[in-house]
Tab-separated table of C-alpha atoms and ligand atoms in Angstrom:
chain	number	residue	atom	x	y	z
A	691	MET	CA	22.030	22.737	46.509
A	692	THR	CA	24.833	24.592	44.589
A	693	ALA	CA	26.452	23.034	41.672
A	694	ALA	CA	29.758	24.251	42.910
A	695	PRO	CA	31.179	20.879	44.474
A	696	THR	CA	30.387	18.491	41.436
A	697	ILE	CA	32.178	21.259	38.906
A	698	SER	CA	35.222	21.397	41.328
A	699	ALA	CA	35.291	17.515	41.607
A	700	ARG	CA	35.171	16.985	37.740
A	701	VAL	CA	38.005	19.990	37.126
A	702	ARG	CA	40.296	18.096	39.696
A	703	LEU	CA	39.860	14.801	37.965
A	704	ARG	CA	40.756	16.754	34.458
A	705	LEU	CA	43.227	19.013	35.290
A	706	PRO	CA	47.177	18.384	36.408
A	707	LEU	CA	47.359	19.030	40.078
A	708	ALA	CA	49.207	22.629	39.551
A	709	LEU	CA	46.011	23.848	37.723
A	710	ALA	CA	43.684	22.532	40.182
A	711	ALA	CA	45.079	24.425	42.928
A	712	PRO	CA	43.342	27.395	42.240
A	713	VAL	CA	40.085	25.624	42.716
A	714	TRP	CA	40.668	24.582	46.109
A	715	ARG	CA	42.021	28.077	46.977
A	716	ALA	CA	38.554	29.625	45.596
A	717	ALA	CA	36.805	27.025	47.692
A	718	ALA	CA	38.567	27.936	50.825
A	719	GLN	CA	38.398	31.637	49.993
A	720	ALA	CA	34.523	31.336	49.563
A	721	ALA	CA	34.361	29.885	53.194
A	722	ALA	CA	36.059	32.985	54.337
A	723	ARG	CA	33.977	35.293	52.856
A	724	PRO	CA	31.834	37.542	54.812
A	725	ASN	CA	28.484	37.226	55.660
A	726	ILE	CA	25.190	39.952	54.541
A	727	LEU	CA	22.212	40.390	56.548
A	728	MET	CA	19.785	42.599	54.393
A	729	ILE	CA	16.494	44.022	56.011
A	730	ALA	CA	13.980	45.339	53.150
A	731	VAL	CA	10.861	47.265	54.726
A	732	ASP	CA	8.232	47.588	52.679
A	733	ASP	CA	6.501	51.525	52.300
A	734	LEU	CA	8.658	52.528	55.169
A	735	ASN	CA	9.278	56.510	54.584
A	736	THR	CA	11.897	58.152	56.941
A	737	ASP	CA	9.380	58.858	60.215
A	738	LEU	CA	12.062	57.154	62.140
A	739	GLY	CA	13.379	58.469	65.373
A	740	CYS	CA	16.924	58.617	63.958
A	741	TYR	CA	15.882	60.627	61.108
A	742	GLY	CA	14.491	63.157	63.172
A	743	HIS	CA	10.636	61.977	63.886
A	744	ALA	CA	9.777	63.106	67.264
A	745	GLN	CA	7.174	61.107	67.816
A	746	VAL	CA	7.522	57.371	66.056
A	747	LEU	CA	9.029	54.833	68.342
A	748	SER	CA	11.718	52.936	66.532
A	749	PRO	CA	14.552	52.075	69.259
A	750	ASN	CA	16.045	49.221	67.460
A	751	VAL	CA	16.400	51.116	64.075
A	752	ASP	CA	17.644	53.730	66.240
A	753	ALA	CA	20.352	51.692	67.625
A	754	LEU	CA	21.253	50.285	64.210
A	755	ALA	CA	21.968	53.862	63.254
A	756	ARG	CA	23.958	54.190	66.401
A	757	ARG	CA	26.228	51.471	65.325
A	758	GLY	CA	26.380	51.964	61.589
A	759	ILE	CA	26.203	54.661	59.164
A	760	ARG	CA	22.625	56.279	58.458
A	761	PHE	CA	22.060	57.699	55.019
A	762	ASP	CA	20.268	60.913	55.162
A	763	ARG	CA	19.874	61.386	51.347
A	764	ALA	CA	18.860	57.882	50.125
A	765	PHE	CA	16.380	57.553	46.995
A	766	CYS	CA	14.542	54.591	45.403
A	767	GLN	CA	14.889	54.392	41.883
A	768	TYR	CA	10.902	54.078	41.339
A	769	PRO	CA	8.530	54.688	44.016
A	770	VAL	CA	6.658	51.510	43.267
A	771	CYS	CA	7.513	47.812	44.979
A	772	ASN	CA	8.448	45.935	41.974
A	773	PRO	CA	10.181	48.619	39.923
A	774	SER	CA	12.268	49.718	43.009
A	775	ARG	CA	12.922	45.888	44.325
A	776	THR	CA	14.067	45.130	40.388
A	777	SER	CA	16.128	47.601	40.251
A	778	LEU	CA	17.867	46.959	43.688
A	779	LEU	CA	17.977	43.456	42.955
A	780	SER	CA	19.366	43.508	39.262
A	781	GLY	CA	21.590	46.634	39.753
A	782	ARG	CA	19.938	48.464	37.179
A	783	TYR	CA	17.963	51.371	36.527
A	784	PRO	CA	14.376	50.825	35.888
A	785	GLU	CA	14.830	52.557	32.061
A	786	SER	CA	17.392	49.183	31.722
A	787	THR	CA	14.996	46.843	33.543
A	788	GLY	CA	11.906	47.611	31.641
A	789	ILE	CA	9.789	47.121	34.870
A	790	LEU	CA	8.054	50.449	35.828
A	791	GLU	CA	4.778	48.511	37.117
A	792	ASN	CA	3.878	45.787	39.639
A	793	THR	CA	2.579	43.073	37.371
A	794	THR	CA	5.959	42.253	34.832
A	795	ASN	CA	8.318	39.662	35.935
A	796	PRO	CA	11.404	41.270	36.962
A	797	ARG	CA	13.360	38.887	34.640
A	798	ALA	CA	10.996	39.481	31.446
A	799	HIS	CA	13.605	41.862	29.764
A	800	MET	CA	16.788	40.822	31.143
A	801	PRO	CA	16.876	37.182	30.454
A	802	ASP	CA	20.245	36.861	30.747
A	803	ALA	CA	20.549	39.151	33.942
A	804	VAL	CA	22.133	37.631	37.182
A	805	PHE	CA	20.229	38.875	39.976
A	806	LEU	CA	21.868	39.640	43.350
A	807	PRO	CA	21.152	36.467	45.327
A	808	GLU	CA	21.699	34.474	42.183
A	809	PHE	CA	25.081	36.326	42.127
A	810	LEU	CA	26.215	35.545	45.647
A	811	ARG	CA	24.687	31.844	45.521
A	812	ARG	CA	26.633	31.214	41.994
A	813	ASN	CA	30.145	32.265	44.134
A	814	GLY	CA	29.177	29.831	47.196
A	815	TYR	CA	26.746	31.835	49.563
A	816	PHE	CA	23.981	30.333	51.479
A	817	THR	CA	21.236	32.322	50.482
A	818	GLY	CA	18.202	32.873	52.507
A	819	ARG	CA	15.145	34.903	52.114
A	820	VAL	CA	12.155	35.368	54.224
A	821	GLY	CA	9.224	37.435	53.567
A	822	LYS	CA	9.000	40.018	50.834
A	823	ILE	CA	12.303	40.451	49.020
A	824	TYR	CA	11.046	40.269	45.194
A	825	HIS	CA	7.532	41.615	44.634
A	826	ASP	CA	5.476	38.749	45.688
A	827	GLY	CA	5.953	35.653	43.815
A	828	MET	CA	8.489	36.770	41.456
A	829	ASP	CA	11.507	35.101	42.661
A	830	GLY	CA	14.092	33.453	40.318
A	831	PRO	CA	14.487	29.857	40.561
A	832	ASN	CA	18.430	29.844	40.833
A	833	ASP	CA	18.012	32.772	43.747
A	834	TRP	CA	17.545	31.019	47.262
A	835	ASP	CA	18.940	27.779	49.130
A	836	VAL	CA	15.672	28.231	51.332
A	837	SER	CA	12.869	30.591	50.205
A	838	LEU	CA	10.020	31.571	53.229
A	839	ASN	CA	7.106	33.127	53.008
A	840	PRO	CA	4.983	32.433	56.207
A	841	ARG	CA	1.441	33.977	56.709
A	842	PRO	CA	-0.923	33.068	59.412
A	843	GLU	CA	-3.771	31.184	57.967
A	844	ALA	CA	-6.292	32.439	60.739
A	845	GLY	CA	-6.406	33.053	64.469
A	846	PRO	CA	-6.270	36.363	66.708
A	847	GLY	CA	-4.303	38.425	64.208
A	848	ARG	CA	-7.598	38.729	61.911
A	849	GLN	CA	-9.432	40.140	65.265
A	850	GLY	CA	-9.686	43.528	67.142
A	851	GLU	CA	-10.477	47.164	66.638
A	852	GLY	CA	-10.411	48.366	63.218
A	853	ARG	CA	-11.867	50.174	60.148
A	854	ASN	CA	-11.751	50.372	56.278
A	855	LEU	CA	-10.976	54.582	55.783
A	856	THR	CA	-11.483	54.959	52.155
A	857	GLY	CA	-13.667	52.243	51.180
A	858	GLY	CA	-14.928	51.643	47.478
A	859	LYS	CA	-12.086	51.699	45.033
A	860	PHE	CA	-9.199	52.377	47.937
A	861	ALA	CA	-10.667	49.885	50.195
A	862	PHE	CA	-6.788	48.493	50.883
A	863	PHE	CA	-6.183	51.606	53.142
A	864	GLN	CA	-7.375	49.929	56.450
A	865	TRP	CA	-6.286	49.220	59.965
A	866	ARG	CA	-6.553	47.029	62.751
A	867	ALA	CA	-5.541	47.076	66.347
A	868	ALA	CA	-5.100	43.400	66.191
A	869	GLU	CA	-5.828	40.574	69.035
A	870	GLY	CA	-2.749	38.170	69.653
A	871	GLY	CA	1.052	38.616	69.466
A	872	ASP	CA	3.738	39.189	66.984
A	873	GLU	CA	3.209	35.627	65.699
A	874	ASP	CA	-0.016	36.257	64.920
A	875	GLN	CA	1.303	38.429	62.072
A	876	PRO	CA	3.242	37.790	59.128
A	877	ASP	CA	6.403	40.306	60.259
A	878	GLY	CA	5.901	38.195	63.951
A	879	MET	CA	6.443	35.191	61.882
A	880	ILE	CA	9.218	36.378	59.181
A	881	ALA	CA	11.221	37.511	62.374
A	882	ALA	CA	10.946	34.307	64.047
A	883	GLU	CA	11.973	32.592	60.588
A	884	ALA	CA	15.028	34.798	60.200
A	885	VAL	CA	16.185	34.428	64.102
A	886	ARG	CA	16.282	30.437	63.434
A	887	LEU	CA	18.547	31.627	59.930
A	888	VAL	CA	20.594	33.239	61.938
A	889	GLU	CA	21.198	30.717	64.507
A	890	GLN	CA	21.802	27.638	62.288
A	891	LYS	CA	25.460	26.790	61.985
A	892	ARG	CA	26.676	26.334	58.347
A	893	GLU	CA	29.984	25.953	56.464
A	894	LYS	CA	29.474	28.386	53.975
A	895	PRO	CA	29.312	32.225	54.291
A	896	TRP	CA	25.539	33.559	53.976
A	897	PHE	CA	23.315	36.088	52.562
A	898	LEU	CA	20.152	36.363	54.040
A	899	ALA	CA	17.540	38.627	52.892
A	900	VAL	CA	14.631	39.421	55.294
A	901	GLY	CA	11.637	41.307	53.891
A	902	LEU	CA	9.001	42.968	56.686
A	903	ARG	CA	5.454	43.667	55.346
A	904	LYS	CA	4.832	46.611	57.623
A	905	PRO	CA	4.490	49.385	57.311
A	906	HIS	CA	2.616	48.724	53.683
A	907	ASP	CA	-0.965	48.426	54.319
A	908	PRO	CA	-3.556	47.352	55.145
A	909	TYR	CA	-1.800	48.847	58.489
A	910	ILE	CA	-2.404	45.900	60.868
A	911	ALA	CA	-0.326	45.170	64.379
A	912	PRO	CA	-0.783	43.856	67.464
A	913	LYS	CA	-2.768	46.369	69.692
A	914	LYS	CA	0.043	46.939	72.130
A	915	TYR	CA	1.990	48.830	69.359
A	916	PHE	CA	-1.220	51.352	68.870
A	917	GLU	CA	-0.932	52.275	72.473
A	918	PRO	CA	1.884	55.074	72.228
A	919	TYR	CA	-0.114	56.782	69.673
A	920	PRO	CA	-3.260	58.580	71.237
A	921	LEU	CA	-5.334	59.855	68.277
A	922	ASP	CA	-5.374	63.167	69.881
A	923	ARG	CA	-1.661	63.362	69.595
A	924	ILE	CA	-1.263	62.638	66.073
A	925	ALA	CA	-0.774	66.073	63.836
A	926	GLY	CA	-1.435	66.597	60.539
A	927	PRO	CA	0.652	67.181	57.767
A	928	PRO	CA	2.967	70.137	57.351
A	929	GLY	CA	2.631	72.954	55.130
A	930	PRO	CA	0.084	74.465	53.156
A	931	ALA	CA	-3.492	72.397	52.088
A	932	ASN	CA	-3.422	73.584	48.971
A	933	ASP	CA	0.342	73.764	47.380
A	934	GLU	CA	-0.557	73.610	43.650
A	935	ASP	CA	-0.106	76.962	42.716
A	936	ASP	CA	3.718	76.579	42.381
A	937	ILE	CA	3.784	72.609	41.520
A	938	PRO	CA	2.732	71.360	37.870
A	939	ALA	CA	-0.117	69.057	37.849
A	940	ALA	CA	1.938	66.164	36.475
A	941	ALA	CA	3.993	66.105	40.387
A	942	TYR	CA	0.602	64.589	41.361
A	943	PRO	CA	-0.723	61.186	40.633
A	944	PRO	CA	-3.397	61.415	38.168
A	945	VAL	CA	-6.270	60.522	40.550
A	946	ARG	CA	-6.277	61.338	44.055
A	947	HIS	CA	-8.132	60.207	46.797
A	948	GLY	CA	-8.625	62.321	49.951
A	949	LEU	CA	-9.015	61.468	53.335
A	950	GLY	CA	-11.209	63.353	56.266
A	951	PRO	CA	-9.639	64.965	59.527
A	952	LEU	CA	-10.262	62.177	61.760
A	953	GLU	CA	-9.348	59.235	59.153
A	954	ALA	CA	-6.235	61.204	58.315
A	955	ARG	CA	-5.156	61.114	61.870
A	956	GLU	CA	-6.246	57.420	61.907
A	957	TYR	CA	-4.028	56.497	59.227
A	958	LYS	CA	-1.230	58.231	60.696
A	959	ARG	CA	-1.477	56.516	63.894
A	960	ALA	CA	-1.861	53.174	62.335
A	961	TYR	CA	1.500	53.359	60.059
A	962	PHE	CA	3.391	54.959	63.005
A	963	ALA	CA	1.864	51.546	65.115
A	964	CYS	CA	3.175	49.501	62.007
A	965	ILE	CA	6.946	51.035	61.856
A	966	THR	CA	7.055	50.205	65.746
A	967	PHE	CA	5.649	47.019	65.371
A	968	MET	CA	8.250	46.098	62.643
A	969	ASP	CA	10.898	47.730	64.569
A	970	ALA	CA	10.409	45.225	67.122
A	971	GLN	CA	10.760	42.539	64.758
A	972	VAL	CA	14.562	44.278	63.281
A	973	GLY	CA	15.334	44.168	67.366
A	974	LYS	CA	14.920	40.408	67.375
A	975	VAL	CA	16.877	39.832	64.082
A	976	MET	CA	19.667	41.978	65.490
A	977	ALA	CA	19.513	40.397	69.171
A	978	ALA	CA	19.948	36.956	67.199
A	979	LEU	CA	23.154	38.120	65.190
A	980	GLU	CA	24.742	39.279	68.235
A	981	ARG	CA	24.040	36.128	70.536
A	982	SER	CA	25.220	33.994	67.258
A	983	GLY	CA	28.830	35.566	67.535
A	984	GLN	CA	28.481	36.463	63.802
A	985	ALA	CA	28.012	40.456	63.987
A	986	SER	CA	31.939	40.669	63.483
A	987	ARG	CA	31.428	39.464	60.065
A	988	THR	CA	28.625	40.610	59.059
A	989	LEU	CA	27.549	43.920	56.981
A	990	VAL	CA	23.763	44.746	57.584
A	991	VAL	CA	21.783	46.339	55.764
A	992	PHE	CA	18.545	48.094	56.368
A	993	PHE	CA	16.181	50.227	53.770
A	994	GLY	CA	12.891	50.704	52.664
A	995	ASP	CA	12.046	50.244	49.114
A	996	HIS	CA	10.126	53.455	48.570
A	997	GLY	CA	8.620	56.063	51.138
A	998	LEU	CA	5.011	57.387	51.580
A	999	HIS	CA	3.234	60.346	51.964
A	1000	LEU	CA	1.149	60.857	54.781
A	1001	GLY	CA	-1.048	63.608	53.540
A	1002	GLU	CA	1.750	65.752	52.680
A	1003	HIS	CA	0.784	67.471	49.240
A	1004	GLY	CA	-2.564	66.230	50.000
A	1005	TRP	CA	-1.648	62.874	48.793
A	1006	TRP	CA	-1.391	59.207	51.047
A	1007	ASN	CA	0.369	57.077	48.918
A	1008	LYS	CA	3.523	56.517	46.951
A	1009	VAL	CA	4.048	57.283	43.127
A	1010	THR	CA	5.482	60.718	43.039
A	1011	LEU	CA	9.159	61.860	43.282
A	1012	PHE	CA	8.551	64.394	46.185
A	1013	GLY	CA	10.766	63.353	49.024
A	1014	ARG	CA	7.854	61.811	50.706
A	1015	SER	CA	7.647	59.047	48.293
A	1016	ALA	CA	11.033	58.651	46.651
A	1017	ARG	CA	13.455	59.628	49.606
A	1018	VAL	CA	14.535	55.963	51.498
A	1019	PRO	CA	15.717	55.470	55.054
A	1020	MET	CA	18.983	53.285	54.660
A	1021	MET	CA	21.973	52.434	57.013
A	1022	VAL	CA	24.727	49.914	57.059
A	1023	ALA	CA	26.419	48.489	60.023
A	1024	GLY	CA	29.470	45.924	60.377
A	1025	PRO	CA	32.913	45.909	60.426
A	1026	PRO	CA	33.932	48.374	57.647
A	1027	VAL	CA	32.121	51.245	59.858
A	1028	SER	CA	34.998	52.534	61.832
A	1029	ARG	CA	33.278	55.309	63.576
A	1030	PRO	CA	29.841	54.254	64.379
A	1031	GLY	CA	26.633	56.449	64.053
A	1032	ARG	CA	27.561	58.820	61.622
A	1033	VAL	CA	25.710	60.610	59.067
A	1034	CYS	CA	26.355	60.376	55.380
A	1035	ARG	CA	24.831	63.306	53.467
A	1036	ARG	CA	25.728	62.229	49.823
A	1037	PRO	CA	22.969	61.520	47.524
A	1038	VAL	CA	22.981	57.608	47.251
A	1039	GLU	CA	20.556	54.982	45.231
A	1040	LEU	CA	19.356	51.599	46.591
A	1041	LEU	CA	20.872	50.109	43.442
A	1042	SER	CA	23.903	50.529	44.343
A	1043	LEU	CA	23.757	47.888	47.259
A	1044	TYR	CA	24.664	45.043	44.861
A	1045	PRO	CA	27.592	46.693	43.778
A	1046	SER	CA	28.613	47.345	47.637
A	1047	PHE	CA	27.745	43.908	48.171
A	1048	ALA	CA	30.049	42.562	45.633
A	1049	GLU	CA	32.906	45.015	47.089
A	1050	TRP	CA	32.208	43.832	50.534
A	1051	THR	CA	32.513	39.919	49.655
A	1052	GLY	CA	35.397	40.385	47.485
A	1053	LEU	CA	33.542	39.161	44.077
A	1054	ARG	CA	33.804	40.207	41.077
A	1055	PRO	CA	30.197	41.887	39.891
A	1056	PRO	CA	28.714	41.045	36.692
A	1057	ALA	CA	28.678	43.311	33.883
A	1058	GLY	CA	25.829	45.688	33.145
A	1059	LEU	CA	25.922	46.762	36.921
A	1060	GLN	CA	25.019	50.712	37.150
A	1061	GLY	CA	25.413	52.158	40.277
A	1062	ALA	CA	28.714	52.497	42.384
A	1063	SER	CA	29.452	50.679	45.325
A	1064	LEU	CA	28.473	52.640	48.719
A	1065	MET	CA	31.733	50.825	50.743
A	1066	PRO	CA	33.810	54.170	50.373
A	1067	LEU	CA	30.975	56.122	52.115
A	1068	VAL	CA	30.613	53.192	54.736
A	1069	ARG	CA	34.059	53.638	55.582
A	1070	ASP	CA	33.996	57.558	55.370
A	1071	PRO	CA	30.695	59.319	54.881
A	1072	ASP	CA	32.484	62.528	54.117
A	1073	ALA	CA	34.490	60.533	51.594
A	1074	ALA	CA	34.334	62.457	47.721
A	1075	TRP	CA	31.272	61.283	45.747
A	1076	SER	CA	30.363	62.664	42.389
A	1077	ARG	CA	27.102	61.062	42.002
A	1078	ALA	CA	23.579	62.310	42.123
A	1079	ALA	CA	20.503	60.261	42.926
A	1080	TYR	CA	18.335	59.303	39.989
A	1081	THR	CA	14.557	58.479	40.112
A	1082	VAL	CA	12.030	58.126	37.726
A	1083	VAL	CA	7.895	57.481	37.681
A	1084	THR	CA	5.611	57.056	35.119
A	1085	ARG	CA	3.296	59.845	34.250
A	1086	GLY	CA	0.578	58.856	31.026
A	1087	LYS	CA	2.990	57.459	28.203
A	1088	GLY	CA	6.132	59.059	29.591
A	1089	LEU	CA	8.543	59.357	32.205
A	1090	GLY	CA	8.923	61.967	35.090
A	1091	ARG	CA	13.023	61.959	35.966
A	1092	CYS	CA	14.512	63.591	38.777
A	1093	LEU	CA	17.952	64.127	40.170
A	1094	HIS	CA	18.528	64.823	43.795
A	1095	ASP	CA	22.031	66.324	44.490
A	1096	GLU	CA	23.633	67.140	48.302
A	1097	ARG	CA	21.012	70.228	48.346
A	1098	PHE	CA	18.616	70.229	45.682
A	1099	ARG	CA	15.667	67.693	43.662
A	1100	TYR	CA	15.449	69.224	40.168
A	1101	THR	CA	12.946	67.459	38.174
A	1102	GLU	CA	11.442	67.280	34.434
A	1103	TRP	CA	8.121	65.886	33.256
A	1104	PRO	CA	6.738	64.616	30.071
A	1105	GLY	CA	4.688	67.910	29.567
A	1106	GLY	CA	8.024	69.916	29.646
A	1107	GLU	CA	6.955	71.034	33.390
A	1108	VAL	CA	10.180	71.595	35.759
A	1109	GLU	CA	10.427	71.542	39.486
A	1110	LEU	CA	13.674	72.713	41.492
A	1111	TYR	CA	13.379	72.364	45.481
A	1112	ASP	CA	15.975	73.863	47.552
A	1113	HIS	CA	16.161	71.215	50.861
A	1114	ASP	CA	18.009	73.878	52.664
A	1115	SER	CA	15.257	76.299	52.751
A	1116	ASP	CA	12.584	74.203	51.597
A	1117	PRO	CA	12.801	70.650	53.266
A	1118	HIS	CA	8.857	69.709	52.299
A	1119	GLU	CA	9.275	70.724	48.674
A	1120	TYR	CA	6.409	73.677	48.916
A	1121	ARG	CA	8.500	76.421	46.695
A	1122	ASN	CA	9.258	75.845	43.371
A	1123	LEU	CA	12.287	77.701	41.892
A	1124	ARG	CA	11.994	76.926	38.473
A	1125	ASP	CA	11.434	80.322	37.864
A	1126	ASP	CA	13.510	81.956	40.190
A	1127	ALA	CA	16.680	83.704	38.714
A	1128	ALA	CA	18.977	83.323	41.507
A	1129	TYR	CA	18.531	79.869	40.830
A	1130	ALA	CA	19.080	80.189	37.243
A	1131	ARG	CA	22.574	78.594	37.076
A	1132	VAL	CA	21.749	75.554	39.571
A	1133	ARG	CA	18.853	74.578	37.452
A	1134	ARG	CA	20.948	74.996	34.140
A	1135	GLU	CA	23.653	72.531	35.817
A	1136	LEU	CA	21.319	69.904	36.957
A	1137	ALA	CA	19.473	70.065	33.857
A	1138	ASN	CA	22.726	69.128	32.016
A	1139	ARG	CA	23.499	66.539	34.967
A	1140	LEU	CA	19.896	64.918	34.331
A	1141	ARG	CA	20.473	64.391	30.947
A	1142	GLU	CA	23.743	62.635	31.714
A	1143	SER	CA	22.076	60.423	33.982
A	1144	THR	CA	19.062	60.012	31.630
A	1145	THR	CA	22.008	58.340	29.089
A	1146	ALA	CA	23.590	56.419	31.819
A	1147	ALA	CA	20.221	54.909	33.268
A	1148	LYS	CA	19.581	53.320	29.399
A	1149	PRO	CA	20.829	49.921	28.675
A	1150	ALA	CA	24.455	49.089	27.979
A	1151	ARG	CA	24.942	48.049	24.323
B	743	LIG	CA1	6.678	49.086	48.708
């Protein structure tokens, strides 16, 4: 499928042997390059066992964290599917991609950008995608050798106990404890295809991108995944019900929908069930990688594209800069990890995956990438790290912008409102320290850093 063999043949015919030799070497090097298994999960917040959640069952993701490095302060660049994924796949901040919502094609403002899958494919990789990697339907024409998006047509996955929680305008908040097994659901089918792709023998090194759709709503999973979560064991959100004295209105979405006490518990139970269902699919893919004998030359990366509120700050979705929405789970496992099971507390960004993969594969990345490779932290989670994590979200005609460093979140909104939270003492962000004299210096320093980050996030000229 790739053009590489044709070009090689043409070059060999035209050039003297001495000049042609590097072409042969390049082909041999391509064959020796290592693999990448990237597992992207839709709308997954950090409610996982390995992130300290006491109730959610995620044994396979927890096992991945034990064999890799778990990033405790990883953040998306925009807390909505398409802007986040476009940033990650282009290696650029949303203010450079120009993609700030779900309907515009990632390439609309970047016709010359080489996105991550195409970059690897141009360099001799087999590239395979199963499920949701780009926001749906927006994959590029040169990205994939194999591109699969399995979905069941009908069957027992559409039956079972369920309910529409919100009705009307927000009818997408539904849950269903479905009849049937894993492969009656899209994620079960995605995992089965991913297993087949991992098991296939191929000459080329490979990049396999597996995009699991749960726990994105509607919250549908086979009913066995609901059983560990009895409704009467589901707790309400932490913190005060009304926290708006301290926090500017811009921090919240313009339209908010609430859930009654019973609906709130149903929502959380169904989200947790979908996490456990997703986790089981991760287990299948990881088991296939082990069986295939390729784990020793494969980097495994797992992440959520952004987080999700489960009632915290009175909200049940994403699109905020609160940690519930901007923070993501991320872990990296594979040969560069010398001491598995460690936790990295450096603030890191999803858009760093592109330059990380370039470093791991030994390929020179294209111009225009704005993130820093995470490989120094994968090798040593305590390595020196000067960056903060930068996330933006649209409010009205402007952008709210925030920085996470190793301890604080600092945010500026278009109307001039400011937020400052100290995660050491206030991890759920209920006490805005913007006017606290004890934090005046921190606020000043972070304001300066935010200005620098905003400049760095603009398109390169
Ligand atoms: Ca998403």
